[in-house]
Amino acid sequence: MTAVDSTQPQPVSGLAAVPPPFSVISGAQVQRVLHGREREITELVEQTYRVHGAGDSVNPPSYFLRFPDRPTSRIIALPASIGGQTRVDGIKWVSSFPTNVPAGIPRASAVLILNDHDTGYPFACLECSIINATRTAASAALAADWLTMGRPRPKRIGFFGVGLIARYIHMFLAGTGWTFDEIGVYDLHADSATGFSGYLGRSGDSGRVTVHETAESLIRSSDVVVFATVAGEPHVTDPSWLEHNPLVLHVSLRDLSPEIVLRSTNIVDDVEHCLKADTSPHLAEQLTGNRDFLAGTLDDVMAGRVSLPTDRPVVFSPFGLGVLDLAVGKYVYDEVLRSGELQVVDDFFHDLRRYG
Ligand SMILES: NC(=O)c1ccc[n+]([C@@H]2O[C@H](COP(=O)([O-])OP(=O)(O)OC[C@H]3O[C@@H](n4cnc5c(N)ncnc54)[C@H](O)[C@@H]3O)[C@@H](O)[C@H]2O)c1
């Protein structure tokens, strides 16, 4: 028998004897990995929705930390665990401070912690604002694909609220094969509309760009409407603006009145998650006292359990699931590890001998 050194950490049966190394992955590394991989990441997000839909995940409610002295700001914790091929646990900690934007830095900032499946040890901290935007955009592109399947692809898109998330959604639509004849832009702030139009010009998109003066004009002239505002309560309330039955990617979740929700086919990413925090579907539930207005989840659509009528708008409201951050974060981690550029923090875990 081999003598056991009782001064060293002892293996629990079947588990690793030593904690995994802890590494930090910068935003620059994240962006290098994800750049140009729109199709791959959209497929990864699709697989993750399927794993989540099959129940091989744990995704408890997000925790919202709010501040009485800074009512427009929040920090959200999204703990999660995903099975399938990814098999990792972790948490995203994402801040939203809208006052950052006029001060010249992005609204959202975030880190993602990945925890080892077998030991629970955290093994990586990743810059996560890019992962956050990427998984959100990939989910929107995936939804756009599935929710228009079997119909001619819409050629007129309108972006309602044009910050970072709108830019990533356009990048993911373009990167997964969408082309547009007309691209509408609407924002409360002229600077944002100008900045986004400049991005569209540089992106090489051949669609004709129109900056709209009114919300109504943008919506009426778009077959796909992308909401990426920071509105806290509904500001689009007239159902007649959507009488041409567009696809609405309602990424910012709180733009549409409950009346519009009730006249639409509603698809969400996860029912329990989305009917919280005063999202538009949550307001519709409060108004009616039921959830009959929900057609199902995107996973239901992908599995053929839900079909989509063509005589009403289709509204996709994705609450944003922590499992998506884990899947994209683990993908980034694996790629950085493979490239040999993982920056390990030496001796991060210390004092590992049980009795010193
Ligand atoms: N569902 C998800 O999974 C998910 C994930 C990430 C971000 N988001 C949401 O996406 C939204 C956009 O994020 P961002 O980082 O691009 O924000 P941002 O602050 O960079 O940009 C938001 C833009 O919306 C404009 N805007 C605000 N209210 C408006 C209104 N009523 N009408 C028109 N324009 C308006 C602002 O002027 C700004 O240009 C946020 O609400 C964020 O919470 C959702």
Tab-separated table of C-alpha atoms and ligand atoms in Angstrom:
chain	number	residue	atom	x	y	z
A	1	MET	CA	0.000	0.000	0.000
A	2	THR	CA	1.187	3.505	-0.731
A	3	ALA	CA	1.552	5.667	2.315
A	4	VAL	CA	-0.830	8.622	2.370
A	5	ASP	CA	0.691	11.962	3.226
A	6	SER	CA	-1.875	13.333	5.680
A	7	THR	CA	-0.446	16.841	5.353
A	8	GLN	CA	-1.688	17.023	1.715
A	9	PRO	CA	-5.293	17.575	0.565
A	10	GLN	CA	-6.933	14.163	0.441
A	11	PRO	CA	-8.926	12.895	-2.509
A	12	VAL	CA	-12.560	12.232	-1.853
A	13	SER	CA	-13.401	9.016	-3.695
A	14	GLY	CA	-13.503	9.681	-7.464
A	15	LEU	CA	-12.733	13.382	-7.167
A	16	ALA	CA	-9.600	15.329	-8.039
A	17	ALA	CA	-6.999	15.461	-5.254
A	18	VAL	CA	-6.121	19.102	-5.807
A	19	PRO	CA	-8.250	22.108	-6.652
A	20	PRO	CA	-8.202	23.186	-10.291
A	21	PRO	CA	-6.019	26.178	-11.149
A	22	PHE	CA	-7.848	29.500	-11.073
A	23	SER	CA	-7.598	31.737	-14.108
A	24	VAL	CA	-8.746	35.174	-15.192
A	25	ILE	CA	-9.899	35.737	-18.784
A	26	SER	CA	-9.951	39.316	-20.037
A	27	GLY	CA	-12.476	40.951	-22.346
A	28	ALA	CA	-9.817	41.102	-25.049
A	29	GLN	CA	-9.364	37.318	-24.840
A	30	VAL	CA	-13.143	36.775	-24.838
A	31	GLN	CA	-13.566	38.941	-27.910
A	32	ARG	CA	-10.714	37.200	-29.761
A	33	VAL	CA	-12.382	33.831	-29.195
A	34	LEU	CA	-15.906	34.902	-30.161
A	35	HIS	CA	-15.053	37.096	-33.136
A	36	GLY	CA	-16.535	35.742	-36.372
A	37	ARG	CA	-18.106	32.689	-34.714
A	38	GLU	CA	-21.738	33.794	-34.959
A	39	ARG	CA	-22.985	30.535	-36.469
A	40	GLU	CA	-21.152	28.339	-33.981
A	41	ILE	CA	-22.327	30.357	-30.979
A	42	THR	CA	-25.917	30.448	-32.236
A	43	GLU	CA	-25.804	26.648	-32.550
A	44	LEU	CA	-24.377	26.438	-29.028
A	45	VAL	CA	-27.232	28.594	-27.721
A	46	GLU	CA	-29.723	26.371	-29.561
A	47	GLN	CA	-28.244	23.234	-27.952
A	48	THR	CA	-28.319	24.935	-24.558
A	49	TYR	CA	-32.006	25.816	-24.900
A	50	ARG	CA	-32.660	22.170	-25.775
A	51	VAL	CA	-30.684	20.915	-22.750
A	52	HIS	CA	-32.555	23.377	-20.535
A	53	GLY	CA	-35.887	22.384	-22.107
A	54	ALA	CA	-35.092	18.720	-21.402
A	55	GLY	CA	-34.592	19.567	-17.720
A	56	ASP	CA	-30.822	18.951	-17.577
A	57	SER	CA	-30.121	22.297	-15.921
A	58	VAL	CA	-30.700	24.247	-12.747
A	59	ASN	CA	-31.600	27.877	-13.339
A	60	PRO	CA	-33.102	29.495	-10.233
A	61	PRO	CA	-34.656	32.973	-10.360
A	62	SER	CA	-32.243	35.831	-10.895
A	63	TYR	CA	-31.618	37.981	-7.836
A	64	PHE	CA	-32.036	41.738	-8.401
A	65	LEU	CA	-29.969	43.994	-6.136
A	66	ARG	CA	-31.500	47.492	-6.287
A	67	PHE	CA	-30.507	50.718	-4.532
A	68	PRO	CA	-32.829	53.323	-2.970
A	69	ASP	CA	-30.304	56.071	-3.744
A	70	ARG	CA	-29.783	54.949	-7.402
A	71	PRO	CA	-33.235	53.808	-8.554
A	72	THR	CA	-32.337	53.331	-12.233
A	73	SER	CA	-29.425	51.028	-11.444
A	74	ARG	CA	-29.270	47.360	-10.509
A	75	ILE	CA	-26.914	44.424	-10.219
A	76	ILE	CA	-28.317	41.009	-11.076
A	77	ALA	CA	-26.996	37.616	-9.930
A	78	LEU	CA	-27.724	34.700	-12.239
A	79	PRO	CA	-26.594	31.410	-10.676
A	80	ALA	CA	-26.993	28.338	-12.860
A	81	SER	CA	-25.896	24.812	-13.619
A	82	ILE	CA	-25.921	23.209	-17.037
A	83	GLY	CA	-25.554	19.548	-17.938
A	84	GLY	CA	-25.271	18.152	-21.449
A	85	GLN	CA	-21.801	18.403	-22.941
A	86	THR	CA	-21.004	21.651	-21.111
A	87	ARG	CA	-21.437	20.336	-17.545
A	88	VAL	CA	-20.474	23.348	-15.489
A	89	ASP	CA	-21.908	25.436	-12.663
A	90	GLY	CA	-21.437	29.148	-12.050
A	91	ILE	CA	-22.836	32.609	-11.645
A	92	LYS	CA	-23.030	35.788	-13.684
A	93	TRP	CA	-22.942	39.063	-11.754
A	94	VAL	CA	-24.093	41.796	-14.113
A	95	SER	CA	-24.538	45.508	-13.372
A	96	SER	CA	-26.794	47.874	-15.261
A	97	PHE	CA	-26.083	51.552	-14.608
A	98	PRO	CA	-27.812	53.556	-17.399
A	99	THR	CA	-26.108	56.760	-16.214
A	100	ASN	CA	-22.806	55.285	-17.438
A	101	VAL	CA	-23.845	55.918	-21.059
A	102	PRO	CA	-23.857	59.753	-20.959
A	103	ALA	CA	-20.645	59.515	-18.949
A	104	GLY	CA	-19.038	57.667	-21.869
A	105	ILE	CA	-18.784	54.037	-20.700
A	106	PRO	CA	-21.135	51.108	-21.386
A	107	ARG	CA	-24.262	50.690	-19.291
A	108	ALA	CA	-23.587	47.054	-18.422
A	109	SER	CA	-20.525	45.424	-16.880
A	110	ALA	CA	-20.231	41.850	-15.720
A	111	VAL	CA	-18.123	38.953	-14.546
A	112	LEU	CA	-18.821	35.255	-14.898
A	113	ILE	CA	-17.518	32.717	-12.402
A	114	LEU	CA	-17.258	29.101	-13.570
A	115	ASN	CA	-17.329	26.359	-10.918
A	116	ASP	CA	-15.929	22.876	-11.378
A	117	HIS	CA	-18.640	20.224	-11.685
A	118	ASP	CA	-16.924	17.712	-9.349
A	119	THR	CA	-15.279	19.817	-6.652
A	120	GLY	CA	-17.370	22.995	-6.769
A	121	TYR	CA	-14.161	25.007	-6.878
A	122	PRO	CA	-14.386	28.194	-8.925
A	123	PHE	CA	-11.818	27.787	-11.703
A	124	ALA	CA	-12.250	30.892	-13.834
A	125	CYS	CA	-13.389	34.490	-13.713
A	126	LEU	CA	-14.265	35.867	-17.151
A	127	GLU	CA	-15.063	39.373	-18.291
A	128	CYS	CA	-18.723	38.863	-19.157
A	129	SER	CA	-20.207	41.972	-20.788
A	130	ILE	CA	-19.172	40.594	-24.194
A	131	ILE	CA	-20.458	37.104	-23.318
A	132	ASN	CA	-23.700	38.709	-22.108
A	133	ALA	CA	-24.185	40.647	-25.344
A	134	THR	CA	-23.124	37.647	-27.429
A	135	ARG	CA	-25.514	35.125	-25.888
A	136	THR	CA	-28.351	37.662	-26.034
A	137	ALA	CA	-27.686	38.376	-29.700
A	138	ALA	CA	-27.291	34.686	-30.532
A	139	SER	CA	-30.611	33.951	-28.845
A	140	ALA	CA	-32.291	36.747	-30.833
A	141	ALA	CA	-30.815	35.478	-34.113
A	142	LEU	CA	-31.897	31.933	-33.265
A	143	ALA	CA	-35.422	33.120	-32.481
A	144	ALA	CA	-35.569	35.165	-35.684
A	145	ASP	CA	-34.698	32.033	-37.620
A	146	TRP	CA	-37.155	29.675	-35.928
A	147	LEU	CA	-40.019	32.158	-35.663
A	148	THR	CA	-39.983	32.934	-39.394
A	149	MET	CA	-39.356	29.372	-40.571
A	150	GLY	CA	-41.422	28.251	-43.523
A	151	ARG	CA	-42.168	31.855	-44.529
A	152	PRO	CA	-40.319	34.280	-46.782
A	153	ARG	CA	-37.546	35.879	-44.740
A	154	PRO	CA	-38.407	39.442	-43.720
A	155	LYS	CA	-36.370	42.052	-45.559
A	156	ARG	CA	-37.201	45.119	-43.477
A	157	ILE	CA	-35.814	45.325	-39.948
A	158	GLY	CA	-36.222	48.099	-37.400
A	159	PHE	CA	-33.959	48.650	-34.399
A	160	PHE	CA	-35.790	50.371	-31.536
A	161	GLY	CA	-33.171	51.556	-29.009
A	162	VAL	CA	-29.690	51.295	-30.464
A	163	GLY	CA	-26.914	50.728	-27.934
A	164	LEU	CA	-24.488	47.838	-27.545
A	165	ILE	CA	-27.110	45.088	-27.581
A	166	ALA	CA	-28.650	46.325	-30.849
A	167	ARG	CA	-25.164	46.318	-32.412
A	168	TYR	CA	-24.537	42.712	-31.337
A	169	ILE	CA	-27.973	41.600	-32.555
A	170	HIS	CA	-27.318	43.101	-35.978
A	171	MET	CA	-23.873	41.455	-36.006
A	172	PHE	CA	-25.397	38.060	-35.183
A	173	LEU	CA	-28.204	38.354	-37.726
A	174	ALA	CA	-25.701	39.323	-40.427
A	175	GLY	CA	-23.262	36.630	-39.273
A	176	THR	CA	-25.946	33.932	-39.509
A	177	GLY	CA	-26.986	34.797	-43.035
A	178	TRP	CA	-29.656	37.488	-42.727
A	179	THR	CA	-29.698	40.271	-45.303
A	180	PHE	CA	-31.981	43.286	-45.318
A	181	ASP	CA	-33.217	45.723	-47.945
A	182	GLU	CA	-34.266	48.285	-45.330
A	183	ILE	CA	-32.826	48.920	-41.877
A	184	GLY	CA	-34.792	51.324	-39.689
A	185	VAL	CA	-33.278	53.019	-36.658
A	186	TYR	CA	-35.081	54.766	-33.829
A	187	ASP	CA	-33.708	56.032	-30.530
A	188	LEU	CA	-34.686	58.740	-28.063
A	189	HIS	CA	-31.187	60.129	-28.411
A	190	ALA	CA	-29.959	61.436	-31.740
A	191	ASP	CA	-26.349	60.606	-30.815
A	192	SER	CA	-27.209	56.927	-30.436
A	193	ALA	CA	-29.084	56.848	-33.757
A	194	THR	CA	-26.124	58.508	-35.474
A	195	GLY	CA	-23.598	56.197	-33.808
A	196	PHE	CA	-25.551	53.074	-34.745
A	197	SER	CA	-26.065	54.257	-38.328
A	198	GLY	CA	-22.303	54.790	-38.528
A	199	TYR	CA	-21.739	51.247	-37.287
A	200	LEU	CA	-24.175	49.899	-39.920
A	201	GLY	CA	-22.264	51.739	-42.641
A	202	ARG	CA	-18.940	50.272	-41.475
A	203	SER	CA	-20.416	46.772	-41.088
A	204	GLY	CA	-20.758	46.381	-44.835
A	205	ASP	CA	-24.526	45.766	-44.645
A	206	SER	CA	-26.012	46.784	-47.968
A	207	GLY	CA	-29.488	47.570	-46.542
A	208	ARG	CA	-30.751	51.138	-46.897
A	209	VAL	CA	-30.566	52.815	-43.486
A	210	THR	CA	-33.359	55.181	-42.396
A	211	VAL	CA	-33.375	57.021	-39.090
A	212	HIS	CA	-37.019	57.386	-38.064
A	213	GLU	CA	-38.406	60.420	-36.297
A	214	THR	CA	-41.156	58.505	-34.530
A	215	ALA	CA	-41.614	55.120	-32.915
A	216	GLU	CA	-44.761	54.560	-34.949
A	217	SER	CA	-43.003	55.137	-38.247
A	218	LEU	CA	-40.219	52.675	-37.341
A	219	ILE	CA	-42.624	49.930	-36.295
A	220	ARG	CA	-45.014	50.345	-39.218
A	221	SER	CA	-42.165	50.062	-41.712
A	222	SER	CA	-40.458	47.002	-40.175
A	223	ASP	CA	-41.236	43.297	-40.550
A	224	VAL	CA	-38.803	42.486	-37.730
A	225	VAL	CA	-38.690	44.932	-34.813
A	226	VAL	CA	-35.823	44.642	-32.311
A	227	PHE	CA	-36.454	46.318	-28.961
A	228	ALA	CA	-33.207	47.046	-27.090
A	229	THR	CA	-34.121	50.103	-25.035
A	230	VAL	CA	-33.744	50.609	-21.302
A	231	ALA	CA	-37.433	51.441	-20.791
A	232	GLY	CA	-38.762	50.487	-17.361
A	233	GLU	CA	-42.407	50.524	-18.370
A	234	PRO	CA	-44.440	50.158	-21.572
A	235	HIS	CA	-44.202	53.020	-24.043
A	236	VAL	CA	-45.604	51.273	-27.139
A	237	THR	CA	-49.296	50.968	-26.455
A	238	ASP	CA	-51.211	51.261	-29.731
A	239	PRO	CA	-51.908	47.793	-31.189
A	240	SER	CA	-52.655	49.285	-34.623
A	241	TRP	CA	-48.933	50.035	-35.080
A	242	LEU	CA	-48.424	46.259	-35.318
A	243	GLU	CA	-51.380	45.488	-37.598
A	244	HIS	CA	-48.950	44.199	-40.277
A	245	ASN	CA	-48.043	41.358	-37.844
A	246	PRO	CA	-44.269	41.790	-37.528
A	247	LEU	CA	-41.887	39.539	-35.647
A	248	VAL	CA	-40.901	41.414	-32.487
A	249	LEU	CA	-37.631	40.533	-30.751
A	250	HIS	CA	-38.551	42.057	-27.416
A	251	VAL	CA	-35.109	41.827	-25.857
A	252	SER	CA	-35.590	44.747	-23.471
A	253	LEU	CA	-38.780	43.084	-22.171
A	254	ARG	CA	-40.729	46.110	-20.876
A	255	ASP	CA	-41.567	48.125	-24.011
A	256	LEU	CA	-44.961	46.709	-25.004
A	257	SER	CA	-48.264	47.330	-23.264
A	258	PRO	CA	-50.115	44.287	-21.953
A	259	GLU	CA	-52.831	44.947	-24.570
A	260	ILE	CA	-50.281	44.406	-27.355
A	261	VAL	CA	-48.955	41.297	-25.632
A	262	LEU	CA	-52.506	39.924	-25.384
A	263	ARG	CA	-53.069	40.424	-29.138
A	264	SER	CA	-49.839	38.629	-30.091
A	265	THR	CA	-48.422	35.126	-30.199
A	266	ASN	CA	-46.011	35.134	-27.271
A	267	ILE	CA	-42.880	33.021	-27.121
A	268	VAL	CA	-40.492	33.210	-24.161
A	269	ASP	CA	-37.232	31.507	-23.229
A	270	ASP	CA	-38.496	30.248	-19.867
A	271	VAL	CA	-42.009	30.833	-18.547
A	272	GLU	CA	-41.221	31.142	-14.843
A	273	HIS	CA	-38.321	33.504	-15.485
A	274	CYS	CA	-40.095	35.746	-17.928
A	275	LEU	CA	-43.227	36.258	-15.858
A	276	LYS	CA	-41.354	38.268	-13.251
A	277	ALA	CA	-39.897	41.708	-12.645
A	278	ASP	CA	-42.670	43.634	-14.403
A	279	THR	CA	-41.808	42.497	-17.899
A	280	SER	CA	-44.589	43.124	-20.428
A	281	PRO	CA	-45.688	39.445	-20.271
A	282	HIS	CA	-45.679	39.726	-16.470
A	283	LEU	CA	-47.958	42.804	-16.727
A	284	ALA	CA	-50.253	40.839	-19.050
A	285	GLU	CA	-50.435	38.047	-16.490
A	286	GLN	CA	-51.265	40.574	-13.760
A	287	LEU	CA	-54.001	42.078	-15.955
A	288	THR	CA	-55.677	38.801	-16.904
A	289	GLY	CA	-54.858	36.615	-13.916
A	290	ASN	CA	-53.719	33.802	-16.210
A	291	ARG	CA	-50.984	32.715	-18.613
A	292	ASP	CA	-53.234	31.716	-21.500
A	293	PHE	CA	-51.640	34.370	-23.713
A	294	LEU	CA	-48.322	32.458	-23.761
A	295	ALA	CA	-47.920	30.119	-26.728
A	296	GLY	CA	-44.791	28.470	-25.294
A	297	THR	CA	-41.023	28.616	-25.209
A	298	LEU	CA	-38.534	28.809	-28.044
A	299	ASP	CA	-37.633	25.216	-27.190
A	300	ASP	CA	-41.306	24.290	-27.749
A	301	VAL	CA	-41.120	25.920	-31.184
A	302	MET	CA	-37.849	24.136	-32.026
A	303	ALA	CA	-39.340	20.803	-30.950
A	304	GLY	CA	-42.480	21.373	-33.042
A	305	ARG	CA	-44.786	21.517	-30.015
A	306	VAL	CA	-46.037	24.998	-30.916
A	307	SER	CA	-47.078	26.347	-34.285
A	308	LEU	CA	-47.278	30.016	-35.118
A	309	PRO	CA	-50.361	31.642	-36.658
A	310	THR	CA	-49.613	34.255	-39.318
A	311	ASP	CA	-52.518	36.576	-38.522
A	312	ARG	CA	-51.007	38.289	-35.473
A	313	PRO	CA	-47.634	39.643	-34.358
A	314	VAL	CA	-45.150	37.134	-32.930
A	315	VAL	CA	-43.380	38.499	-29.857
A	316	PHE	CA	-40.249	36.802	-28.498
A	317	SER	CA	-39.474	37.920	-24.929
A	318	PRO	CA	-36.243	36.308	-23.688
A	319	PHE	CA	-35.613	36.911	-20.010
A	320	GLY	CA	-31.995	35.846	-20.497
A	321	LEU	CA	-30.970	32.596	-18.866
A	322	GLY	CA	-27.837	32.049	-16.789
A	323	VAL	CA	-27.343	28.704	-18.545
A	324	LEU	CA	-26.580	30.586	-21.770
A	325	ASP	CA	-23.822	32.582	-20.046
A	326	LEU	CA	-22.354	29.349	-18.701
A	327	ALA	CA	-22.414	27.654	-22.090
A	328	VAL	CA	-20.766	30.576	-23.897
A	329	GLY	CA	-18.364	31.197	-20.985
A	330	LYS	CA	-17.241	27.553	-20.910
A	331	TYR	CA	-16.788	27.642	-24.691
A	332	VAL	CA	-14.515	30.676	-24.283
A	333	TYR	CA	-12.618	29.030	-21.428
A	334	ASP	CA	-12.000	25.852	-23.467
A	335	GLU	CA	-10.763	27.853	-26.448
A	336	VAL	CA	-8.392	30.002	-24.347
A	337	LEU	CA	-7.083	26.846	-22.647
A	338	ARG	CA	-6.549	25.193	-26.036
A	339	SER	CA	-4.658	28.229	-27.329
A	340	GLY	CA	-2.214	28.045	-24.393
A	341	GLU	CA	-3.077	31.593	-23.316
A	342	LEU	CA	-4.852	30.828	-20.056
A	343	GLN	CA	-3.621	33.217	-17.371
A	344	VAL	CA	-3.551	31.262	-14.150
A	345	VAL	CA	-3.402	33.082	-10.806
A	346	ASP	CA	-0.732	31.169	-8.926
A	347	ASP	CA	-1.583	30.041	-5.391
A	348	PHE	CA	-5.110	31.404	-5.634
A	349	PHE	CA	-6.396	28.605	-3.430
A	350	HIS	CA	-4.225	28.461	-0.356
A	351	ASP	CA	-4.127	26.821	3.081
A	352	LEU	CA	-5.479	23.572	1.729
A	353	ARG	CA	-4.261	21.239	4.482
A	354	ARG	CA	-7.173	20.335	6.670
A	355	TYR	CA	-5.254	20.714	9.916
A	356	GLY	CA	-2.622	23.169	8.774
B	1	LIG	N1	-33.206	39.795	-22.353
B	1	LIG	C1	-31.901	39.646	-22.237
B	1	LIG	O1	-31.375	38.542	-22.165
B	1	LIG	C2	-31.029	40.859	-22.223
B	1	LIG	C3	-29.643	40.714	-22.149
B	1	LIG	C4	-28.838	41.838	-22.182
B	1	LIG	C5	-29.427	43.097	-22.257
B	1	LIG	N2	-30.777	43.195	-22.290
B	1	LIG	C6	-31.447	44.491	-22.331
B	1	LIG	O2	-31.146	45.132	-23.553
B	1	LIG	C7	-31.382	46.521	-23.369
B	1	LIG	C8	-30.349	47.345	-24.116
B	1	LIG	O3	-29.075	47.166	-23.544
B	1	LIG	P1	-27.827	48.057	-24.048
B	1	LIG	O4	-26.640	47.567	-23.320
B	1	LIG	O5	-27.805	48.082	-25.527
B	1	LIG	O6	-28.254	49.492	-23.472
B	1	LIG	P2	-27.707	50.906	-23.905
B	1	LIG	O7	-27.961	51.811	-22.745
B	1	LIG	O8	-26.348	50.792	-24.484
B	1	LIG	O9	-28.671	51.328	-25.096
B	1	LIG	C9	-30.041	51.526	-24.919
B	1	LIG	C10	-30.514	52.538	-25.952
B	1	LIG	O10	-31.928	52.624	-25.867
B	1	LIG	C11	-32.313	53.991	-26.003
B	1	LIG	N3	-33.621	54.129	-25.383
B	1	LIG	C12	-33.931	54.073	-24.076
B	1	LIG	N4	-35.261	54.205	-23.912
B	1	LIG	C13	-35.791	54.359	-25.145
B	1	LIG	C14	-37.113	54.509	-25.630
B	1	LIG	N5	-38.162	54.537	-24.818
B	1	LIG	N6	-37.284	54.618	-26.956
B	1	LIG	C15	-36.219	54.575	-27.795
B	1	LIG	N7	-34.944	54.425	-27.396
B	1	LIG	C16	-34.751	54.317	-26.084
B	1	LIG	C17	-31.211	54.751	-25.302
B	1	LIG	O11	-31.153	56.089	-25.740
B	1	LIG	C18	-29.978	53.946	-25.716
B	1	LIG	O12	-29.398	54.433	-26.905
B	1	LIG	C19	-31.427	46.758	-21.854
B	1	LIG	O13	-32.770	46.947	-21.451
B	1	LIG	C20	-30.938	45.461	-21.282
B	1	LIG	O14	-31.482	45.166	-19.998
B	1	LIG	C21	-31.588	42.104	-22.292
